[in-house]
Amino acid sequence: GDRCSGKMGPTNGSSEGQLHGNNEEQPDIFMPYQKLYIYHTKFCFLIVGYCRVRKRYALLEIVRQDGQDLQARERVCSCNLGEINTILRQAHVDTQDVGGLQFVTKAYGIIGCIRFTSGFYLLIVTRKAHMGSIRGHKVYRVDGVALLPLGAAAGVSQQQDTPEERRYRKLLMGVDLTKGFYFSFTYHLAATLQYNYQAGLAGAYAAAAASTSSQKQGQFSSSGPGPGFASSAFSSADFDSMFVWNSFLTRALRGALNSNLWVVALVHGFWDQRQLSVFGRPMTLTVLARRSRHFAGTRFKKRGISDQGKVANEVETEQILDAGIDYRTGLPLISSLVQLRGSVPLYWSQQTSALSPKPEIILQN
């Protein structure tokens, strides 16, 4: 891993995969990195994170190894473009005799870092689709993912690629993450609008995140931020929410870094947003459903309550109606209706049968 430790300072090395961007200084704001540039050498992965609000870069290093413990550290937490390119050039020079620094891919977030039987994998978002916004905070759907092996070999080594490893890898990639998985860089989708408003987790970046959110005299924008919608980095408690689908997948990386800025919190469920007009007044109606990650499964196979007190297929549905800004008070005119549903909290099950269109309910315990 020491071969990856590039030094700060000017070098005359080549700049393969050099980044380009804005070096302008910005005040300190904490939010997940919206763009990731992933490189690798024979010894480690180097991930450059870019925050477009702060216009600052950070560098994450993950050592390539097949052990049980993830070796990851944030080498640089805040620097400009020139400093990042200097580190990358030095890493290329230091490892040039074994292939040097190679660009892997661009990503929009890390879904998780997980180990099955040998070695870790990095699950990343490679494509995203803009679905709408809540008070100026953009919401995206996952449109493409990739699984990167972090083992010592360049790919999945033959001696480590056991039948069990292949089976678990197939199970993970069998989940279609391009259907019904949503995230936001500046809004805590796993929590209700009321929680975000009161906790101040939704809005300080809206002016920079949505160029159309600024108010003009005589006009209002239903997508703009309102007073009380202030944002900050998600805490560990937020990632432990029952509605953060990838809570377990991110636990190893969050624990190694003691930070949540390198991962995105995914919500599994439903999203739809429509623009309405009521007596000439424009409004935005949003329906967001969050599915619990606990005791989830297909119909008839998951029923009742688990030994941990989690009911099957628990879903929280939130309807948000945004009517813009009240000119008299300057406060947002926004309401939220939250409904929670789940299986009957008893120990019961149903056995499906082609001969029985209505399976009998079997009470247990």
mmCIF file of C-alpha atoms in Angstrom:
data_model
loop_
_atom_site.group_PDB
_atom_site.id
_atom_site.type_symbol
_atom_site.label_atom_id
_atom_site.label_comp_id
_atom_site.label_asym_id
_atom_site.label_seq_id
_atom_site.Cartn_x
_atom_site.Cartn_y
_atom_site.Cartn_z
ATOM 1 C CA GLY A 1 0.000 0.000 0.000
ATOM 2 C CA ASP A 2 2.996 2.335 0.523
ATOM 3 C CA ARG A 3 3.604 2.447 -3.233
ATOM 4 C CA CYS A 4 0.408 4.498 -3.569
ATOM 5 C CA SER A 5 1.470 7.242 -1.225
ATOM 6 C CA GLY A 6 2.010 10.099 -3.666
ATOM 7 C CA LYS A 7 3.724 13.188 -2.227
ATOM 8 C CA MET A 8 2.385 16.718 -2.328
ATOM 9 C CA GLY A 9 4.349 19.111 -4.470
ATOM 10 C CA PRO A 10 5.179 19.806 -8.122
ATOM 11 C CA THR A 11 6.422 17.001 -10.340
ATOM 12 C CA ASN A 12 7.482 16.648 -13.930
ATOM 13 C CA GLY A 13 5.667 13.342 -14.456
ATOM 14 C CA SER A 14 3.027 12.731 -17.063
ATOM 15 C CA SER A 15 -0.597 13.526 -16.215
ATOM 16 C CA GLU A 16 -2.536 10.527 -17.454
ATOM 17 C CA GLY A 17 -6.217 10.777 -16.619
ATOM 18 C CA GLN A 18 -5.717 14.354 -15.447
ATOM 19 C CA LEU A 19 -8.814 16.040 -14.048
ATOM 20 C CA HIS A 20 -10.131 19.399 -15.186
ATOM 21 C CA GLY A 21 -12.346 21.679 -13.166
ATOM 22 C CA ASN A 22 -12.756 24.881 -11.208
ATOM 23 C CA ASN A 23 -10.253 25.767 -8.470
ATOM 24 C CA GLU A 24 -12.353 28.543 -6.967
ATOM 25 C CA GLU A 25 -12.436 28.546 -3.155
ATOM 26 C CA GLN A 26 -15.795 28.050 -1.484
ATOM 27 C CA PRO A 27 -16.929 28.097 2.154
ATOM 28 C CA ASP A 28 -16.981 24.811 4.042
ATOM 29 C CA ILE A 29 -20.187 22.865 3.377
ATOM 30 C CA PHE A 30 -20.595 19.176 4.116
ATOM 31 C CA MET A 31 -22.444 16.989 1.644
ATOM 32 C CA PRO A 32 -21.734 13.733 -0.227
ATOM 33 C CA TYR A 33 -19.425 13.978 -3.220
ATOM 34 C CA GLN A 34 -21.466 14.202 -6.405
ATOM 35 C CA LYS A 35 -18.759 13.023 -8.805
ATOM 36 C CA LEU A 36 -16.183 10.298 -8.318
ATOM 37 C CA TYR A 37 -13.201 9.554 -10.551
ATOM 38 C CA ILE A 38 -11.837 6.075 -9.884
ATOM 39 C CA TYR A 39 -8.233 5.070 -10.618
ATOM 40 C CA HIS A 40 -6.226 2.011 -9.678
ATOM 41 C CA THR A 41 -2.659 0.770 -9.476
ATOM 42 C CA LYS A 42 -1.376 -2.688 -8.692
ATOM 43 C CA PHE A 43 -1.486 -1.850 -4.998
ATOM 44 C CA CYS A 44 -4.569 0.284 -4.384
ATOM 45 C CA PHE A 45 -7.599 2.138 -5.685
ATOM 46 C CA LEU A 46 -7.549 5.928 -5.648
ATOM 47 C CA ILE A 47 -10.957 7.627 -5.744
ATOM 48 C CA VAL A 48 -11.194 11.362 -6.330
ATOM 49 C CA GLY A 49 -14.352 12.916 -4.934
ATOM 50 C CA TYR A 50 -15.614 16.288 -6.164
ATOM 51 C CA CYS A 51 -18.158 18.525 -4.446
ATOM 52 C CA ARG A 52 -19.543 20.981 -6.967
ATOM 53 C CA VAL A 53 -20.950 23.268 -4.254
ATOM 54 C CA ARG A 54 -17.686 23.657 -2.361
ATOM 55 C CA LYS A 55 -15.695 23.236 -5.595
ATOM 56 C CA ARG A 56 -13.205 21.190 -3.604
ATOM 57 C CA TYR A 57 -11.701 17.750 -4.099
ATOM 58 C CA ALA A 58 -10.902 14.859 -1.760
ATOM 59 C CA LEU A 59 -8.951 11.637 -2.212
ATOM 60 C CA LEU A 60 -9.886 8.183 -0.918
ATOM 61 C CA GLU A 61 -7.402 5.303 -0.926
ATOM 62 C CA ILE A 62 -8.458 1.644 -0.677
ATOM 63 C CA VAL A 63 -5.697 -0.941 -0.468
ATOM 64 C CA ARG A 64 -6.018 -3.949 -2.778
ATOM 65 C CA GLN A 65 -5.959 -7.055 -0.612
ATOM 66 C CA ASP A 66 -7.924 -10.243 0.024
ATOM 67 C CA GLY A 67 -8.121 -9.952 3.805
ATOM 68 C CA GLN A 68 -11.178 -9.710 6.007
ATOM 69 C CA ASP A 69 -10.561 -6.111 7.097
ATOM 70 C CA LEU A 70 -11.134 -3.214 4.737
ATOM 71 C CA GLN A 71 -8.078 -0.959 4.568
ATOM 72 C CA ALA A 72 -9.335 2.450 3.483
ATOM 73 C CA ARG A 73 -8.374 5.983 4.411
ATOM 74 C CA GLU A 74 -9.112 9.507 3.298
ATOM 75 C CA ARG A 75 -5.699 10.771 2.252
ATOM 76 C CA VAL A 76 -6.865 14.297 1.486
ATOM 77 C CA CYS A 77 -10.161 15.708 2.733
ATOM 78 C CA SER A 78 -10.110 19.126 1.021
ATOM 79 C CA CYS A 79 -7.841 20.411 -1.699
ATOM 80 C CA ASN A 80 -7.923 22.095 -5.081
ATOM 81 C CA LEU A 81 -7.588 20.636 -8.549
ATOM 82 C CA GLY A 82 -3.876 21.317 -8.860
ATOM 83 C CA GLU A 83 -3.084 19.450 -5.647
ATOM 84 C CA ILE A 84 -5.153 16.438 -6.713
ATOM 85 C CA ASN A 85 -3.439 16.253 -10.100
ATOM 86 C CA THR A 86 -0.059 16.468 -8.389
ATOM 87 C CA ILE A 87 -0.918 13.482 -6.190
ATOM 88 C CA LEU A 88 -2.183 11.469 -9.166
ATOM 89 C CA ARG A 89 0.945 12.219 -11.213
ATOM 90 C CA GLN A 90 3.156 11.179 -8.311
ATOM 91 C CA ALA A 91 1.191 7.951 -7.843
ATOM 92 C CA HIS A 92 1.687 7.206 -11.547
ATOM 93 C CA VAL A 93 5.447 7.827 -11.292
ATOM 94 C CA ASP A 94 5.796 5.712 -8.128
ATOM 95 C CA THR A 95 4.086 2.693 -9.726
ATOM 96 C CA GLN A 96 5.209 3.094 -13.336
ATOM 97 C CA ASP A 97 7.347 -0.057 -13.193
ATOM 98 C CA VAL A 98 4.213 -2.160 -12.429
ATOM 99 C CA GLY A 99 1.747 -0.542 -14.815
ATOM 100 C CA GLY A 100 1.321 2.891 -13.283
ATOM 101 C CA LEU A 101 -1.930 4.666 -12.499
ATOM 102 C CA GLN A 102 -4.887 3.718 -14.696
ATOM 103 C CA PHE A 103 -8.295 5.357 -14.975
ATOM 104 C CA VAL A 104 -11.176 2.942 -14.284
ATOM 105 C CA THR A 105 -14.461 4.830 -14.523
ATOM 106 C CA LYS A 106 -16.470 7.846 -13.468
ATOM 107 C CA ALA A 107 -19.213 7.396 -10.886
ATOM 108 C CA TYR A 108 -21.894 9.374 -9.091
ATOM 109 C CA GLY A 109 -21.796 7.635 -5.752
ATOM 110 C CA ILE A 110 -20.782 4.533 -3.827
ATOM 111 C CA ILE A 111 -23.673 2.211 -3.005
ATOM 112 C CA GLY A 112 -21.580 -0.085 -0.845
ATOM 113 C CA CYS A 113 -18.351 -1.888 -0.135
ATOM 114 C CA ILE A 114 -19.032 -5.528 0.692
ATOM 115 C CA ARG A 115 -17.171 -8.786 1.217
ATOM 116 C CA PHE A 116 -18.555 -12.284 0.654
ATOM 117 C CA THR A 117 -15.981 -15.067 1.207
ATOM 118 C CA SER A 118 -12.763 -13.426 -0.014
ATOM 119 C CA GLY A 119 -11.940 -9.853 -0.873
ATOM 120 C CA PHE A 120 -14.104 -6.747 -1.045
ATOM 121 C CA TYR A 121 -16.181 -5.319 -3.882
ATOM 122 C CA LEU A 122 -17.107 -1.718 -4.570
ATOM 123 C CA LEU A 123 -20.660 -1.172 -5.845
ATOM 124 C CA ILE A 124 -20.998 2.190 -7.598
ATOM 125 C CA VAL A 125 -23.584 4.287 -9.437
ATOM 126 C CA THR A 126 -22.442 4.803 -13.035
ATOM 127 C CA ARG A 127 -25.582 6.463 -14.421
ATOM 128 C CA LYS A 128 -28.357 8.506 -12.844
ATOM 129 C CA ALA A 129 -31.598 10.087 -14.041
ATOM 130 C CA HIS A 130 -33.064 13.306 -12.655
ATOM 131 C CA MET A 131 -36.623 12.572 -11.472
ATOM 132 C CA GLY A 132 -37.649 15.860 -9.851
ATOM 133 C CA SER A 133 -36.933 17.911 -6.759
ATOM 134 C CA ILE A 134 -38.178 18.725 -3.276
ATOM 135 C CA ARG A 135 -37.767 22.415 -2.391
ATOM 136 C CA GLY A 136 -34.933 22.715 -4.887
ATOM 137 C CA HIS A 137 -33.175 19.504 -3.879
ATOM 138 C CA LYS A 138 -32.772 17.232 -6.865
ATOM 139 C CA VAL A 139 -33.823 13.592 -6.612
ATOM 140 C CA TYR A 140 -32.221 10.979 -8.849
ATOM 141 C CA ARG A 141 -32.981 7.417 -9.888
ATOM 142 C CA VAL A 142 -30.182 4.882 -10.231
ATOM 143 C CA ASP A 143 -29.856 4.114 -13.939
ATOM 144 C CA GLY A 144 -26.649 2.084 -14.013
ATOM 145 C CA VAL A 145 -24.343 0.293 -11.591
ATOM 146 C CA ALA A 146 -20.990 -1.496 -11.668
ATOM 147 C CA LEU A 147 -19.271 -3.940 -9.310
ATOM 148 C CA LEU A 148 -15.511 -3.445 -8.960
ATOM 149 C CA PRO A 149 -13.404 -6.179 -7.290
ATOM 150 C CA LEU A 150 -10.936 -4.733 -4.777
ATOM 151 C CA GLY A 151 -8.795 -7.873 -4.476
ATOM 152 C CA ALA A 152 -5.032 -8.018 -4.873
ATOM 153 C CA ALA A 153 -5.294 -9.227 -8.481
ATOM 154 C CA ALA A 154 -6.346 -7.032 -11.372
ATOM 155 C CA GLY A 155 -9.595 -8.965 -11.691
ATOM 156 C CA VAL A 156 -11.251 -11.746 -9.773
ATOM 157 C CA SER A 157 -8.410 -14.204 -9.123
ATOM 158 C CA GLN A 158 -9.026 -17.830 -10.036
ATOM 159 C CA GLN A 159 -7.939 -19.195 -6.678
ATOM 160 C CA GLN A 160 -10.368 -16.863 -4.858
ATOM 161 C CA ASP A 161 -13.299 -17.193 -7.269
ATOM 162 C CA THR A 162 -14.940 -20.150 -5.552
ATOM 163 C CA PRO A 163 -18.445 -21.435 -6.355
ATOM 164 C CA GLU A 164 -19.696 -19.781 -3.172
ATOM 165 C CA GLU A 165 -18.147 -16.451 -4.195
ATOM 166 C CA ARG A 166 -19.739 -16.637 -7.632
ATOM 167 C CA ARG A 167 -23.104 -17.529 -6.105
ATOM 168 C CA TYR A 168 -23.134 -14.579 -3.708
ATOM 169 C CA ARG A 169 -21.930 -12.215 -6.418
ATOM 170 C CA LYS A 170 -24.718 -13.407 -8.708
ATOM 171 C CA LEU A 171 -27.307 -12.910 -5.958
ATOM 172 C CA LEU A 172 -26.188 -9.313 -5.401
ATOM 173 C CA MET A 173 -26.121 -8.415 -9.079
ATOM 174 C CA GLY A 174 -29.457 -10.195 -9.531
ATOM 175 C CA VAL A 175 -31.076 -7.239 -7.766
ATOM 176 C CA ASP A 176 -32.101 -4.770 -10.462
ATOM 177 C CA LEU A 177 -30.889 -1.511 -8.951
ATOM 178 C CA THR A 178 -32.187 0.457 -11.939
ATOM 179 C CA LYS A 179 -35.826 -0.070 -10.907
ATOM 180 C CA GLY A 180 -37.193 1.793 -7.929
ATOM 181 C CA PHE A 181 -33.969 3.001 -6.266
ATOM 182 C CA TYR A 182 -33.640 6.728 -5.571
ATOM 183 C CA PHE A 183 -31.178 9.078 -3.880
ATOM 184 C CA SER A 184 -30.405 12.741 -3.345
ATOM 185 C CA PHE A 185 -27.145 14.467 -2.486
ATOM 186 C CA THR A 186 -28.776 17.229 -0.435
ATOM 187 C CA TYR A 187 -32.048 15.819 0.881
ATOM 188 C CA HIS A 188 -32.584 12.908 3.270
ATOM 189 C CA LEU A 189 -35.057 10.855 1.224
ATOM 190 C CA ALA A 190 -35.386 8.206 3.942
ATOM 191 C CA ALA A 191 -36.968 10.765 6.297
ATOM 192 C CA THR A 192 -40.208 12.730 6.088
ATOM 193 C CA LEU A 193 -40.468 16.356 5.048
ATOM 194 C CA GLN A 194 -41.296 17.328 8.628
ATOM 195 C CA TYR A 195 -38.155 15.637 9.949
ATOM 196 C CA ASN A 196 -35.979 17.304 7.301
ATOM 197 C CA TYR A 197 -37.513 20.687 8.022
ATOM 198 C CA GLN A 198 -37.171 20.456 11.787
ATOM 199 C CA ALA A 199 -33.731 18.859 11.800
ATOM 200 C CA GLY A 200 -32.414 21.324 9.240
ATOM 201 C CA LEU A 201 -31.269 18.651 6.785
ATOM 202 C CA ALA A 202 -32.769 20.031 3.603
ATOM 203 C CA GLY A 203 -31.953 23.314 1.959
ATOM 204 C CA ALA A 204 -28.674 25.195 2.425
ATOM 205 C CA TYR A 205 -27.455 24.063 -0.974
ATOM 206 C CA ALA A 206 -30.652 24.586 -2.938
ATOM 207 C CA ALA A 207 -29.554 27.930 -4.367
ATOM 208 C CA ALA A 208 -26.471 26.263 -5.824
ATOM 209 C CA ALA A 209 -28.113 22.929 -6.548
ATOM 210 C CA ALA A 210 -31.041 24.373 -8.537
ATOM 211 C CA SER A 211 -30.458 27.440 -10.680
ATOM 212 C CA THR A 212 -34.195 28.045 -11.023
ATOM 213 C CA SER A 213 -34.827 28.244 -7.289
ATOM 214 C CA SER A 214 -34.197 31.991 -6.865
ATOM 215 C CA GLN A 215 -37.259 34.122 -6.211
ATOM 216 C CA LYS A 216 -38.149 37.211 -8.219
ATOM 217 C CA GLN A 217 -40.508 39.966 -7.221
ATOM 218 C CA GLY A 218 -44.043 39.094 -8.295
ATOM 219 C CA GLN A 219 -43.089 35.462 -8.925
ATOM 220 C CA PHE A 220 -42.424 32.398 -6.843
ATOM 221 C CA SER A 221 -40.800 29.062 -7.539
ATOM 222 C CA SER A 222 -42.321 25.920 -6.083
ATOM 223 C CA SER A 223 -38.924 24.245 -6.379
ATOM 224 C CA GLY A 224 -37.015 26.848 -4.373
ATOM 225 C CA PRO A 225 -35.840 26.433 -0.795
ATOM 226 C CA GLY A 226 -37.755 27.930 2.066
ATOM 227 C CA PRO A 227 -36.780 29.200 5.496
ATOM 228 C CA GLY A 228 -35.948 26.374 7.851
ATOM 229 C CA PHE A 229 -34.687 24.035 5.116
ATOM 230 C CA ALA A 230 -31.008 23.913 6.051
ATOM 231 C CA SER A 231 -28.760 21.010 5.114
ATOM 232 C CA SER A 232 -25.845 19.081 6.616
ATOM 233 C CA ALA A 233 -24.084 15.751 6.144
ATOM 234 C CA PHE A 234 -26.089 12.654 7.003
ATOM 235 C CA SER A 235 -25.219 11.168 10.380
ATOM 236 C CA SER A 236 -24.659 7.498 11.139
ATOM 237 C CA ALA A 237 -28.110 7.425 12.720
ATOM 238 C CA ASP A 238 -29.596 8.559 9.404
ATOM 239 C CA PHE A 239 -27.911 5.671 7.574
ATOM 240 C CA ASP A 240 -29.257 3.224 10.142
ATOM 241 C CA SER A 241 -32.803 4.216 9.191
ATOM 242 C CA MET A 242 -35.090 1.336 8.266
ATOM 243 C CA PHE A 243 -35.668 3.014 4.901
ATOM 244 C CA VAL A 244 -31.996 3.294 3.840
ATOM 245 C CA TRP A 245 -31.741 0.201 1.653
ATOM 246 C CA ASN A 246 -27.917 0.091 1.494
ATOM 247 C CA SER A 247 -27.267 0.668 5.195
ATOM 248 C CA PHE A 248 -25.481 -2.682 5.588
ATOM 249 C CA LEU A 249 -23.624 -2.401 2.269
ATOM 250 C CA THR A 250 -22.035 0.906 3.334
ATOM 251 C CA ARG A 251 -21.253 -0.048 6.921
ATOM 252 C CA ALA A 252 -17.700 -1.321 6.320
ATOM 253 C CA LEU A 253 -16.618 1.773 4.388
ATOM 254 C CA ARG A 254 -18.346 4.214 6.745
ATOM 255 C CA GLY A 255 -16.720 2.496 9.691
ATOM 256 C CA ALA A 256 -13.240 2.529 8.150
ATOM 257 C CA LEU A 257 -13.447 6.222 7.262
ATOM 258 C CA ASN A 258 -15.631 7.414 10.140
ATOM 259 C CA SER A 259 -17.414 9.473 7.508
ATOM 260 C CA ASN A 260 -20.565 9.320 5.376
ATOM 261 C CA LEU A 261 -19.420 11.692 2.627
ATOM 262 C CA TRP A 262 -18.266 8.956 0.244
ATOM 263 C CA VAL A 263 -21.523 6.994 0.073
ATOM 264 C CA VAL A 264 -25.079 7.731 -1.061
ATOM 265 C CA ALA A 265 -28.175 6.621 0.837
ATOM 266 C CA LEU A 266 -30.533 4.665 -1.430
ATOM 267 C CA VAL A 267 -34.279 4.472 -0.900
ATOM 268 C CA HIS A 268 -36.165 1.564 -2.454
ATOM 269 C CA GLY A 269 -39.749 2.327 -3.397
ATOM 270 C CA PHE A 270 -41.701 4.649 -5.651
ATOM 271 C CA TRP A 271 -41.419 8.250 -6.837
ATOM 272 C CA ASP A 272 -43.688 10.389 -8.978
ATOM 273 C CA GLN A 273 -44.020 14.143 -9.287
ATOM 274 C CA ARG A 274 -46.612 16.169 -11.199
ATOM 275 C CA GLN A 275 -47.128 19.880 -11.836
ATOM 276 C CA LEU A 276 -50.692 21.015 -11.117
ATOM 277 C CA SER A 277 -52.702 24.195 -11.462
ATOM 278 C CA VAL A 278 -55.509 24.943 -8.985
ATOM 279 C CA PHE A 279 -57.516 28.061 -9.924
ATOM 280 C CA GLY A 280 -54.475 29.331 -11.798
ATOM 281 C CA ARG A 281 -52.065 28.713 -8.921
ATOM 282 C CA PRO A 282 -49.195 26.354 -9.826
ATOM 283 C CA MET A 283 -48.512 23.543 -7.391
ATOM 284 C CA THR A 284 -46.222 20.530 -7.260
ATOM 285 C CA LEU A 285 -47.550 17.165 -6.050
ATOM 286 C CA THR A 286 -45.004 14.520 -5.076
ATOM 287 C CA VAL A 287 -45.674 10.934 -4.044
ATOM 288 C CA LEU A 288 -42.754 9.141 -2.397
ATOM 289 C CA ALA A 289 -42.975 5.598 -1.037
ATOM 290 C CA ARG A 290 -40.170 4.137 1.081
ATOM 291 C CA ARG A 291 -39.896 0.402 1.587
ATOM 292 C CA SER A 292 -38.342 -0.884 4.803
ATOM 293 C CA ARG A 293 -35.175 -2.961 4.456
ATOM 294 C CA HIS A 294 -36.283 -5.158 7.369
ATOM 295 C CA PHE A 295 -38.254 -8.384 6.783
ATOM 296 C CA ALA A 296 -38.938 -7.607 3.135
ATOM 297 C CA GLY A 297 -39.926 -10.231 0.580
ATOM 298 C CA THR A 298 -42.427 -11.325 -1.998
ATOM 299 C CA ARG A 299 -46.118 -11.660 -1.334
ATOM 300 C CA PHE A 300 -47.271 -14.799 0.560
ATOM 301 C CA LYS A 301 -43.646 -15.645 1.453
ATOM 302 C CA LYS A 302 -43.246 -12.792 3.940
ATOM 303 C CA ARG A 303 -46.134 -12.362 6.340
ATOM 304 C CA GLY A 304 -46.677 -11.154 9.897
ATOM 305 C CA ILE A 305 -43.913 -10.076 12.246
ATOM 306 C CA SER A 306 -40.320 -11.213 12.769
ATOM 307 C CA ASP A 307 -38.636 -12.164 16.035
ATOM 308 C CA GLN A 308 -37.010 -8.704 16.002
ATOM 309 C CA GLY A 309 -40.400 -6.965 15.942
ATOM 310 C CA LYS A 310 -40.275 -5.945 12.262
ATOM 311 C CA VAL A 311 -43.438 -6.443 10.231
ATOM 312 C CA ALA A 312 -43.286 -7.775 6.686
ATOM 313 C CA ASN A 313 -43.219 -5.389 3.741
ATOM 314 C CA GLU A 314 -43.516 -2.186 5.728
ATOM 315 C CA VAL A 315 -43.932 0.853 3.462
ATOM 316 C CA GLU A 316 -44.115 4.539 4.336
ATOM 317 C CA THR A 317 -45.927 6.649 1.728
ATOM 318 C CA GLU A 318 -45.593 10.424 1.772
ATOM 319 C CA GLN A 319 -47.646 12.870 -0.296
ATOM 320 C CA ILE A 320 -46.078 16.330 -0.535
ATOM 321 C CA LEU A 321 -48.013 19.318 -1.858
ATOM 322 C CA ASP A 322 -45.885 22.400 -2.571
ATOM 323 C CA ALA A 323 -47.652 25.676 -3.371
ATOM 324 C CA GLY A 324 -44.572 27.888 -3.373
ATOM 325 C CA ILE A 325 -43.956 30.810 -1.014
ATOM 326 C CA ASP A 326 -46.349 32.873 1.092
ATOM 327 C CA TYR A 327 -45.531 36.455 0.143
ATOM 328 C CA ARG A 328 -46.796 37.837 3.443
ATOM 329 C CA THR A 329 -44.591 35.699 5.689
ATOM 330 C CA GLY A 330 -41.905 34.518 3.289
ATOM 331 C CA LEU A 331 -42.501 30.957 4.470
ATOM 332 C CA PRO A 332 -43.035 27.967 2.168
ATOM 333 C CA LEU A 333 -46.603 26.815 1.575
ATOM 334 C CA ILE A 334 -46.014 23.096 1.771
ATOM 335 C CA SER A 335 -47.816 20.167 3.365
ATOM 336 C CA SER A 336 -47.036 16.500 3.834
ATOM 337 C CA LEU A 337 -49.310 13.527 4.487
ATOM 338 C CA VAL A 338 -47.562 10.364 5.704
ATOM 339 C CA GLN A 339 -49.140 6.908 5.788
ATOM 340 C CA LEU A 340 -47.494 3.757 7.127
ATOM 341 C CA ARG A 341 -48.610 0.259 6.242
ATOM 342 C CA GLY A 342 -47.342 -3.231 6.839
ATOM 343 C CA SER A 343 -48.384 -6.797 7.465
ATOM 344 C CA VAL A 344 -50.599 -7.676 10.414
ATOM 345 C CA PRO A 345 -48.198 -7.796 13.428
ATOM 346 C CA LEU A 346 -48.844 -11.439 14.337
ATOM 347 C CA TYR A 347 -46.973 -14.668 13.723
ATOM 348 C CA TRP A 348 -48.791 -16.020 10.695
ATOM 349 C CA SER A 349 -48.111 -17.390 7.234
ATOM 350 C CA GLN A 350 -49.790 -18.613 4.060
ATOM 351 C CA GLN A 351 -48.880 -21.575 1.876
ATOM 352 C CA THR A 352 -49.469 -20.852 -1.779
ATOM 353 C CA SER A 353 -50.969 -23.503 -4.016
ATOM 354 C CA ALA A 354 -52.157 -23.584 -7.607
ATOM 355 C CA LEU A 355 -55.317 -25.319 -6.373
ATOM 356 C CA SER A 356 -56.051 -22.738 -3.721
ATOM 357 C CA PRO A 357 -56.516 -19.185 -5.064
ATOM 358 C CA LYS A 358 -57.039 -17.938 -1.485
ATOM 359 C CA PRO A 359 -54.414 -19.613 0.724
ATOM 360 C CA GLU A 360 -55.499 -20.377 4.260
ATOM 361 C CA ILE A 361 -54.101 -18.156 6.999
ATOM 362 C CA ILE A 362 -52.064 -20.184 9.504
ATOM 363 C CA LEU A 363 -51.529 -18.596 12.925
ATOM 364 C CA GLN A 364 -48.324 -19.509 14.763
ATOM 365 C CA ASN A 365 -46.996 -19.219 18.331
#
